[in-house]
Short mmCIF file of C-alpha atoms in Angstrom, two decimals:
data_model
loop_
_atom_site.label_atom_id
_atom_site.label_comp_id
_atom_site.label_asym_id
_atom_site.label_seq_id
_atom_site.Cartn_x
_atom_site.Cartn_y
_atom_site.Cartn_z
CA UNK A 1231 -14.03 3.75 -0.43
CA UNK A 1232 -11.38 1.49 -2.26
CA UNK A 1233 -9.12 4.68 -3.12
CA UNK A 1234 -7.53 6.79 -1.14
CA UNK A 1235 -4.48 9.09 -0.42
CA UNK A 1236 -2.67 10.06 2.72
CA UNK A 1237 -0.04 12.40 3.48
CA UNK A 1238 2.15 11.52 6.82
CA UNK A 1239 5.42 13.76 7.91
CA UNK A 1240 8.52 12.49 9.33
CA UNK A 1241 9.92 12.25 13.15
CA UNK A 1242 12.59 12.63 14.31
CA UNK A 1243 13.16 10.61 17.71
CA UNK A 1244 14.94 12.96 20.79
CA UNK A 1245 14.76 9.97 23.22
CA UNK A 1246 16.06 7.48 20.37
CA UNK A 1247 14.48 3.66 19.02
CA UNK A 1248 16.96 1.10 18.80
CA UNK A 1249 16.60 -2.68 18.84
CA UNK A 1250 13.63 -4.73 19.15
CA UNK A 1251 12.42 -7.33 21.51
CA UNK A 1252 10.40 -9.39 18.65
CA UNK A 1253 11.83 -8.76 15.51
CA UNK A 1254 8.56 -10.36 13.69
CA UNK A 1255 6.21 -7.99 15.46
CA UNK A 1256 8.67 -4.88 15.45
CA UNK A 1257 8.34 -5.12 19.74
CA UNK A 1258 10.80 -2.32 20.32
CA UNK A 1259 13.25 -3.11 23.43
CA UNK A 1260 12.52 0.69 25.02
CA UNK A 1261 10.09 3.43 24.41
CA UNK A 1262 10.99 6.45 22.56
CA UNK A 1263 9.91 9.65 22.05
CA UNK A 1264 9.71 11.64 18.76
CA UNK A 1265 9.09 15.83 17.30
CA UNK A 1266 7.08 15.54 14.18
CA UNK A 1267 8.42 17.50 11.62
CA UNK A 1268 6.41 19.69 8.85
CA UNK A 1269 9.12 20.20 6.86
CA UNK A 1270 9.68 16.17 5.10
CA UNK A 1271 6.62 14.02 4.35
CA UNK A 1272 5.18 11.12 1.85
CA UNK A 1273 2.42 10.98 0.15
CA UNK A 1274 0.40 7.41 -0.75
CA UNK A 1275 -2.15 6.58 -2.97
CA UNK A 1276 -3.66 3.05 -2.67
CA UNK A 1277 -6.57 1.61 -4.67
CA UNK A 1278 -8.10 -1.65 -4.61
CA UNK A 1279 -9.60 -3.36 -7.36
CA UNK A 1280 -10.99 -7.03 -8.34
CA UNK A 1281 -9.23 -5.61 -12.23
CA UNK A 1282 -5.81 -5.93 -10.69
CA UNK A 1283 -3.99 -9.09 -10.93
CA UNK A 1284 -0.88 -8.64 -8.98
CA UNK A 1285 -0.25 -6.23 -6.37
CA UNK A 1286 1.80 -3.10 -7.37
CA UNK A 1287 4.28 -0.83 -5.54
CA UNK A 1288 5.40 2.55 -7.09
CA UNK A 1289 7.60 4.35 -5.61
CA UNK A 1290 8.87 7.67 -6.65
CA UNK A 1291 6.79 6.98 -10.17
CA UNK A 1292 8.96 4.21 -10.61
CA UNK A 1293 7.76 0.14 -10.30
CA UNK A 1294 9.69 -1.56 -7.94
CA UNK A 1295 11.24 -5.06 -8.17
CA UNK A 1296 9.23 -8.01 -7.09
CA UNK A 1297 11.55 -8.34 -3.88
CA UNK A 1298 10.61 -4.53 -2.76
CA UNK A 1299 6.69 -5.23 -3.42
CA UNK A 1300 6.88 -8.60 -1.53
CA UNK A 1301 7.53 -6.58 1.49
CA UNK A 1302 5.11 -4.21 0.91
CA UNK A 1303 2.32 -7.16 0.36
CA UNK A 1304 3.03 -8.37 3.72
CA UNK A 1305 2.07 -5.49 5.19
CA UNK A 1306 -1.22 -4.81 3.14
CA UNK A 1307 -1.89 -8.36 4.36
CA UNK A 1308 -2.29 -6.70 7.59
CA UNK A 1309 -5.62 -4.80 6.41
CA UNK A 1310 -6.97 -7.15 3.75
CA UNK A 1311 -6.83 -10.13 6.36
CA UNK A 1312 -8.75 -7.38 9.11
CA UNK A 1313 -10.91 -5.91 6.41
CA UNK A 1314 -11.66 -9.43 5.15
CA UNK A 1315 -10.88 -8.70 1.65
CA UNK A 1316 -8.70 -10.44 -0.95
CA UNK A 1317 -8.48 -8.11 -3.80
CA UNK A 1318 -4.94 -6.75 -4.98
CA UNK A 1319 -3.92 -3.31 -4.34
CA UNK A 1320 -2.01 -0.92 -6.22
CA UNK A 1321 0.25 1.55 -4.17
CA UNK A 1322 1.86 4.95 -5.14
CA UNK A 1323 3.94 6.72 -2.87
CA UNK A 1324 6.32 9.84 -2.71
CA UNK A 1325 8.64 10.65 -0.97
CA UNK A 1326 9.35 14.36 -0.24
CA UNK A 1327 12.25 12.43 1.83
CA UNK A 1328 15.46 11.14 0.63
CA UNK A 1329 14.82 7.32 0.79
CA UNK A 1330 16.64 5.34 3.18
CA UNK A 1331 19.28 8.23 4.51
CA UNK A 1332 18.98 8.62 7.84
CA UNK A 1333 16.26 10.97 7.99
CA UNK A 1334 13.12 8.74 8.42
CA UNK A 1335 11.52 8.61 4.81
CA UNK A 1336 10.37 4.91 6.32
CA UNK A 1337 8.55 6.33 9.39
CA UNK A 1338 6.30 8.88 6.84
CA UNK A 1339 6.07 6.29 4.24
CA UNK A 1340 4.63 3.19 6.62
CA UNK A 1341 2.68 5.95 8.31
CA UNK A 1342 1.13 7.37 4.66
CA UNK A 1343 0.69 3.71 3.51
CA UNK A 1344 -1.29 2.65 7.10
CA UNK A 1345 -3.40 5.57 6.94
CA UNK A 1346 -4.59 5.32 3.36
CA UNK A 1347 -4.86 1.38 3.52
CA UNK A 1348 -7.52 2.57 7.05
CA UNK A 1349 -9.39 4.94 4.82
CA UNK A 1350 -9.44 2.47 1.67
CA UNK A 1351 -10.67 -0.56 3.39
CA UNK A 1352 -13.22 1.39 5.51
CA UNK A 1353 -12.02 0.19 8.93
CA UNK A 1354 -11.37 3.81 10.11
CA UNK A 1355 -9.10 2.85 13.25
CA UNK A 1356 -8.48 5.25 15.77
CA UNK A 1357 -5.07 6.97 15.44
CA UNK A 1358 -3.61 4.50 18.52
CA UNK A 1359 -4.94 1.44 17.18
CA UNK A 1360 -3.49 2.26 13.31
CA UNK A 1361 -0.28 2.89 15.16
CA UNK A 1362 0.11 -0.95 16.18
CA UNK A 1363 -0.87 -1.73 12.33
CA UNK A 1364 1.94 1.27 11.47
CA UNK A 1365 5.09 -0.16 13.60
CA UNK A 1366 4.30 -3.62 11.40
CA UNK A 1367 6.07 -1.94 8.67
CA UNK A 1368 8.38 0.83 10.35
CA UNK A 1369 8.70 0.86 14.04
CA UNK A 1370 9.08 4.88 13.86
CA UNK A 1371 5.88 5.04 11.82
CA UNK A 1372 4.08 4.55 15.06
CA UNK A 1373 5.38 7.95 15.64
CA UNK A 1374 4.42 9.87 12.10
CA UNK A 1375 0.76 9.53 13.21
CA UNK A 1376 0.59 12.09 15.20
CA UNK A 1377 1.69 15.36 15.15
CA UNK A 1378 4.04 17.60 17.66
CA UNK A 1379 5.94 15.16 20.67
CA UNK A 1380 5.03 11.82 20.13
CA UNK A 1381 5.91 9.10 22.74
CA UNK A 1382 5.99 5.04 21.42
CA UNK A 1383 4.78 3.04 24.48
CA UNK A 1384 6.65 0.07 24.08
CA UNK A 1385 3.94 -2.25 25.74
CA UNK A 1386 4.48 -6.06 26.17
CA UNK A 1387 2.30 -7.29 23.13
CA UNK A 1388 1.47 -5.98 19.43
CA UNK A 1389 -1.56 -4.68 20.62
CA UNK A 1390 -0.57 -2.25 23.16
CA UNK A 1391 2.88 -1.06 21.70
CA UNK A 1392 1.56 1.93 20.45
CA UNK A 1393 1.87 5.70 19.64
CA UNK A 1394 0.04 8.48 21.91
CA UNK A 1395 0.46 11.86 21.77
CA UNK A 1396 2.30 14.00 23.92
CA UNK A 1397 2.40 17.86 23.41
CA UNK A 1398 1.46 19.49 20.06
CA UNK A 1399 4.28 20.92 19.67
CA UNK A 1400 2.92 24.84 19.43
CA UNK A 1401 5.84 26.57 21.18
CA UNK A 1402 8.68 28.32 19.88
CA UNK A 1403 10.58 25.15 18.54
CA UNK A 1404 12.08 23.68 15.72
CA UNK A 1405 15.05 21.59 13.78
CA UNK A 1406 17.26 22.89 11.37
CA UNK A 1407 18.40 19.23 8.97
CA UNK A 1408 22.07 19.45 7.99
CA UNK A 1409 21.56 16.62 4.80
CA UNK A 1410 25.55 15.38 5.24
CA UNK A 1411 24.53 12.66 2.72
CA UNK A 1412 21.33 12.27 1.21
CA UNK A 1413 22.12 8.50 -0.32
CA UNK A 1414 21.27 5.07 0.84
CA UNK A 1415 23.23 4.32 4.12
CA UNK A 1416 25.41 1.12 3.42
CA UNK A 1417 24.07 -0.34 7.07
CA UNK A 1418 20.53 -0.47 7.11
CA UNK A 1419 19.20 0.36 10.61
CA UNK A 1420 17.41 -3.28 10.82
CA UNK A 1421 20.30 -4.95 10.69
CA UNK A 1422 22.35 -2.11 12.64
CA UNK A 1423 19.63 -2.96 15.59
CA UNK A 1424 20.44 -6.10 15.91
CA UNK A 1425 24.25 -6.31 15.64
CA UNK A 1426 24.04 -3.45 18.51
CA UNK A 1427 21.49 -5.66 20.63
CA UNK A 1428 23.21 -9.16 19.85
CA UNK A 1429 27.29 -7.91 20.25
CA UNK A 1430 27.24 -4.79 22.27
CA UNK A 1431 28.49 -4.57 25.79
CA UNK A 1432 26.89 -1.26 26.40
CA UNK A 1433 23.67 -1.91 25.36
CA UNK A 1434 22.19 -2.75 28.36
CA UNK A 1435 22.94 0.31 29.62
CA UNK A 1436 21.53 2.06 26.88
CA UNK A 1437 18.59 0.34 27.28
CA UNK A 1438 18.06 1.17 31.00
CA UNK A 1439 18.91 4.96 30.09
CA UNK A 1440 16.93 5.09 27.56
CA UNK A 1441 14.14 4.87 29.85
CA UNK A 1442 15.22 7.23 32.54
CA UNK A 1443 15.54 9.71 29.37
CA UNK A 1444 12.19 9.71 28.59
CA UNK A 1445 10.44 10.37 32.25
CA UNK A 1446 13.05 13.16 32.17
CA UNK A 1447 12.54 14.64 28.55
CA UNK A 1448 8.88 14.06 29.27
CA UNK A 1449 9.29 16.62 32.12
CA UNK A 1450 11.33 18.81 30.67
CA UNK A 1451 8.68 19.38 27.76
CA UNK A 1452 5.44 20.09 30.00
CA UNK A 1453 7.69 22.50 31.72
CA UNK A 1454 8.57 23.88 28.19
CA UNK A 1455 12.01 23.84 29.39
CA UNK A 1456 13.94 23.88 26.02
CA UNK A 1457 17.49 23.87 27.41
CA UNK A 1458 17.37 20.71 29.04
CA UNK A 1459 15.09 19.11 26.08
CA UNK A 1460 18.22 19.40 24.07
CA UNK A 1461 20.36 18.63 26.95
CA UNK A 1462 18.46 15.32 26.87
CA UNK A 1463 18.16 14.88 23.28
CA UNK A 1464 21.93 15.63 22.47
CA UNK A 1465 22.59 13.23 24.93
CA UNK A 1466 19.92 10.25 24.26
CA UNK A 1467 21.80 10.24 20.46
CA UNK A 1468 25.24 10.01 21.88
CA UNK A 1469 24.75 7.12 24.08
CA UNK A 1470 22.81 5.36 21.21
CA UNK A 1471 25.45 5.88 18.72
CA UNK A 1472 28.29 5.21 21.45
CA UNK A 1473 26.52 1.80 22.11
CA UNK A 1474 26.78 1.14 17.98
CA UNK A 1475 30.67 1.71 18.41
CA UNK A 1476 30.14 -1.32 21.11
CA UNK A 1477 29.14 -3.69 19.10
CA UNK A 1478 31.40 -6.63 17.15
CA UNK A 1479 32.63 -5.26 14.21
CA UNK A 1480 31.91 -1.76 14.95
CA UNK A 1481 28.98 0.38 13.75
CA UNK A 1482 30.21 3.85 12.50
CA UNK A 1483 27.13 6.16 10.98
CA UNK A 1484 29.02 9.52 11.16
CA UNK A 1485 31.36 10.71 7.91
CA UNK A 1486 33.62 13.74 8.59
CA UNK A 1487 30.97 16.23 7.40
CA UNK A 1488 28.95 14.75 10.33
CA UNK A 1489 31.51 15.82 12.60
CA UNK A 1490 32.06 18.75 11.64
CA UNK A 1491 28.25 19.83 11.94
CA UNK A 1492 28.75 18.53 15.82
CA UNK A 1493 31.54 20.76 16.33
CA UNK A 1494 29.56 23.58 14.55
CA UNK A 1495 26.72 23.25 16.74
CA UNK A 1496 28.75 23.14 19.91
CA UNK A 1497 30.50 26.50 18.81
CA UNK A 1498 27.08 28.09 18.23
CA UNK A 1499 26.21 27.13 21.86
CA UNK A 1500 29.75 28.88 22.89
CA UNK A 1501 28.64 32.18 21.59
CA UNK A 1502 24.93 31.35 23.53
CA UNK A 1503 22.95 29.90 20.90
CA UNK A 1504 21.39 27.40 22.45
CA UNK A 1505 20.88 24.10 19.79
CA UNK A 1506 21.85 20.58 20.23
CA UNK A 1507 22.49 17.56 17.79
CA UNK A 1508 20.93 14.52 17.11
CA UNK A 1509 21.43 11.45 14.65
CA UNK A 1510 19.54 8.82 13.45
CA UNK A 1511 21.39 5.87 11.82
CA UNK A 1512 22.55 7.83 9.69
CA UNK A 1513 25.32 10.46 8.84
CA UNK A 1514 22.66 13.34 9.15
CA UNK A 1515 22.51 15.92 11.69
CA UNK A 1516 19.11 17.25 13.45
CA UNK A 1517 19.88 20.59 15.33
CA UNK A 1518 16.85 20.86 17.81
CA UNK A 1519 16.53 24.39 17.85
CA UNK A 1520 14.49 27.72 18.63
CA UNK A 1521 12.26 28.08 15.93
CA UNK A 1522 12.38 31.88 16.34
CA UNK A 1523 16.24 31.36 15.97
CA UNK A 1524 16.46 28.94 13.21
CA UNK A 1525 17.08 31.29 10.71
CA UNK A 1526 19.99 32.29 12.29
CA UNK A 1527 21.30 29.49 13.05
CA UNK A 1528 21.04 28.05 9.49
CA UNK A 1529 22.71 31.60 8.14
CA UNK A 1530 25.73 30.20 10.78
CA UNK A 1531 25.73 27.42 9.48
CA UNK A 1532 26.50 28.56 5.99
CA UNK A 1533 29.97 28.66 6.82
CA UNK A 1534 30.21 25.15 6.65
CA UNK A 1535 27.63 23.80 4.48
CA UNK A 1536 26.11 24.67 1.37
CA UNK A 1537 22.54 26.13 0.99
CA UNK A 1538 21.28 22.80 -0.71
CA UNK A 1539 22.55 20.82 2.66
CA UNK A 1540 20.28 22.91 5.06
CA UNK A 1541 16.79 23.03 5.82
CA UNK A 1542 14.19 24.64 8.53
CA UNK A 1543 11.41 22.97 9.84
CA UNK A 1544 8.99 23.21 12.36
CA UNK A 1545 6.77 21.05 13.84
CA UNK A 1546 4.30 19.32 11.80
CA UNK A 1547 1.07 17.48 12.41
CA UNK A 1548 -0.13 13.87 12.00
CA UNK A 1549 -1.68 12.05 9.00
CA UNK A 1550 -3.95 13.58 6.84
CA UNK A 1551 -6.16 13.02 3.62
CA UNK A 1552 -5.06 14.77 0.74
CA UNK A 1553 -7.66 16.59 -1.22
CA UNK A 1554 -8.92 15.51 -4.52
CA UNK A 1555 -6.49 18.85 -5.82
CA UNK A 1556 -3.55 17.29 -4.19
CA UNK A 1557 -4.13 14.06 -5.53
CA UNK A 1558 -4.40 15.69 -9.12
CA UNK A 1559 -1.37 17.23 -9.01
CA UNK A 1560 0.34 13.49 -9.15
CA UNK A 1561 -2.45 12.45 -11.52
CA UNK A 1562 -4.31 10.23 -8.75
CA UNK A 1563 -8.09 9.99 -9.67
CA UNK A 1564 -9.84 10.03 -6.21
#
């Protein structure tokens, strides 16, 4: 097979990602632990051809600069120099996702890309194995693998920081997205990782919490104890973000709509709704909720945001092929 197409959903992290230990290898300094989300995905169409002369990156139907497909080379270099190949590739992708907004379009898009490049070269990795190949281009897209609660093992090498599932997911919950802003963040989180790790007193401790967060949330999730899932979650994002307002200058993700949606949620869980935030870098809010009550909670919600700005999603699964139909739909010839 030298074509093929992949559709990967987002994650959103509850116990959060946030500076690496080997920036070339995307070694993550803690483990993490994401929800897969049904609700936001990319889908990638690669094909590889001796007729190509250049390798080509499309994104959103439109050709991207030479810079953005140097970066994307590097990481097909990953497969061609496993697969043995040197032929260019041509890659399509879509983002159902606003790009680059705090709502990880680059943890469904490295995940798409990894899992069609698998399918395309014919080394058909196992899901964990792919997932070291994934975190080359996203960290998070360790995570988009798999479906339902996903944890990211940080490991001590690039072969066994990996994704492994944790819990599909198949109980009653869900996020509600409150899209604050769905443009480009002005601080990308690569370089918001490392002014946090390099500057920041509290990072450490982050770090060190991070880790007790994730035995607990871990816990808390076999024991399909929501309440203190989004005690932990809620609290896993505040300690992240507080570590961000550590560092030297500064690091400051939320707008005033972001705010507000905090204090919204926290008034929902006055009148015993139980939901709880969590932010990625990012001025979006994630309300980990009852799926059965997300509805609800969204109608609430109205008060303060427009229809546009909210959206309900449950959990979603991990990579798949599209069909030959899909693929037709975006005028991909499988």
């Amino acid at each position: 097979m030298t074509k093929a197409a992949v559709r990967a959903h987002t994650n959103i992290a509850l116990i959060k990602y946030w500076g690496k230990a080997d920036e070339t290898l995307f070694l993550p300094m803690n483990s993490s632990l994401s929800l897969t989300l049904d609700g936001l995905y990319t889908d990638t169409f690669v094909e590889i051809s001796d007729t190509f002369t250049e390798d080509q990156f499309y994104l959103n139907d439109v050709l991207q600069s030479p810079e953005e497909t140097a970066k994307i080379s590097r990481f097909l270099d990953l497969f061609r120099n496993k697969a043995g190949i040197t032929h260019f590739i041509q890659v399509k992708s879509i983002n159902h996702v606003p790009t680059a907004a705090g709502l990880a379009s680059s943890a469904s898009a490295f995940a798409a890309l990894a899992g069609a490049m698998n399918r395309a070269t014919g080394l058909n990795m196992d899901l964990e194995t792919l997932s070291t190949y994934a975190r080359r281009g996203s960290g998070s897209a360790t995570r988009s693998l798999f479906g339902g609660f996903v944890e990211w093992q940080k490991g001590t090498s690039s072969e066994d920081s990996m994704a492994v599932p944790v819990d599909d997911a198949s109980w009653d919950i869900g996020m509600v997205i409150i899209a604050v802003n769905k443009t480009a963040k002005k601080i990308s989180s690569r370089i918001g990782m490392k002014q946090t790790v390099e500057t920041s007193p509290f990072y450490p401790a982050w770090v060190a919490s991070a880790e007790e967060d994730l035995l607990a949330i871990k816990k808390a999730i076999k024991a399909r104890d929501f309440e203190k899932v989004g005690q932990i979650t809620e609290h896993s994002a505040m300690k992240m973000h507080g570590s961000m307002l550590g560092a030297e200058t500064p690091i400051i993700y939320f707008e005033p709509d972001s705010i507000k949606a905090i204090h919204a949620v926290r008034a929902l869980r006055d009148q015993s709704i139980l939901c709880y935030v969590t932010m990625d870098a990012g001025p979006n809010v994630k309300v980990l909720c009852r799926l059965s009550e997300a509805g609800k909670i969204k109608e609430m919600l109205r008060e303060y945001f427009s229809e546009e700005q909210l959206l309900i999603s449950g959990p979603g699964q991990g990579i798949r092929p599209l069909t030959a139909q899909e693929a037709a739909e975006y005028n991909w010839q499988l």
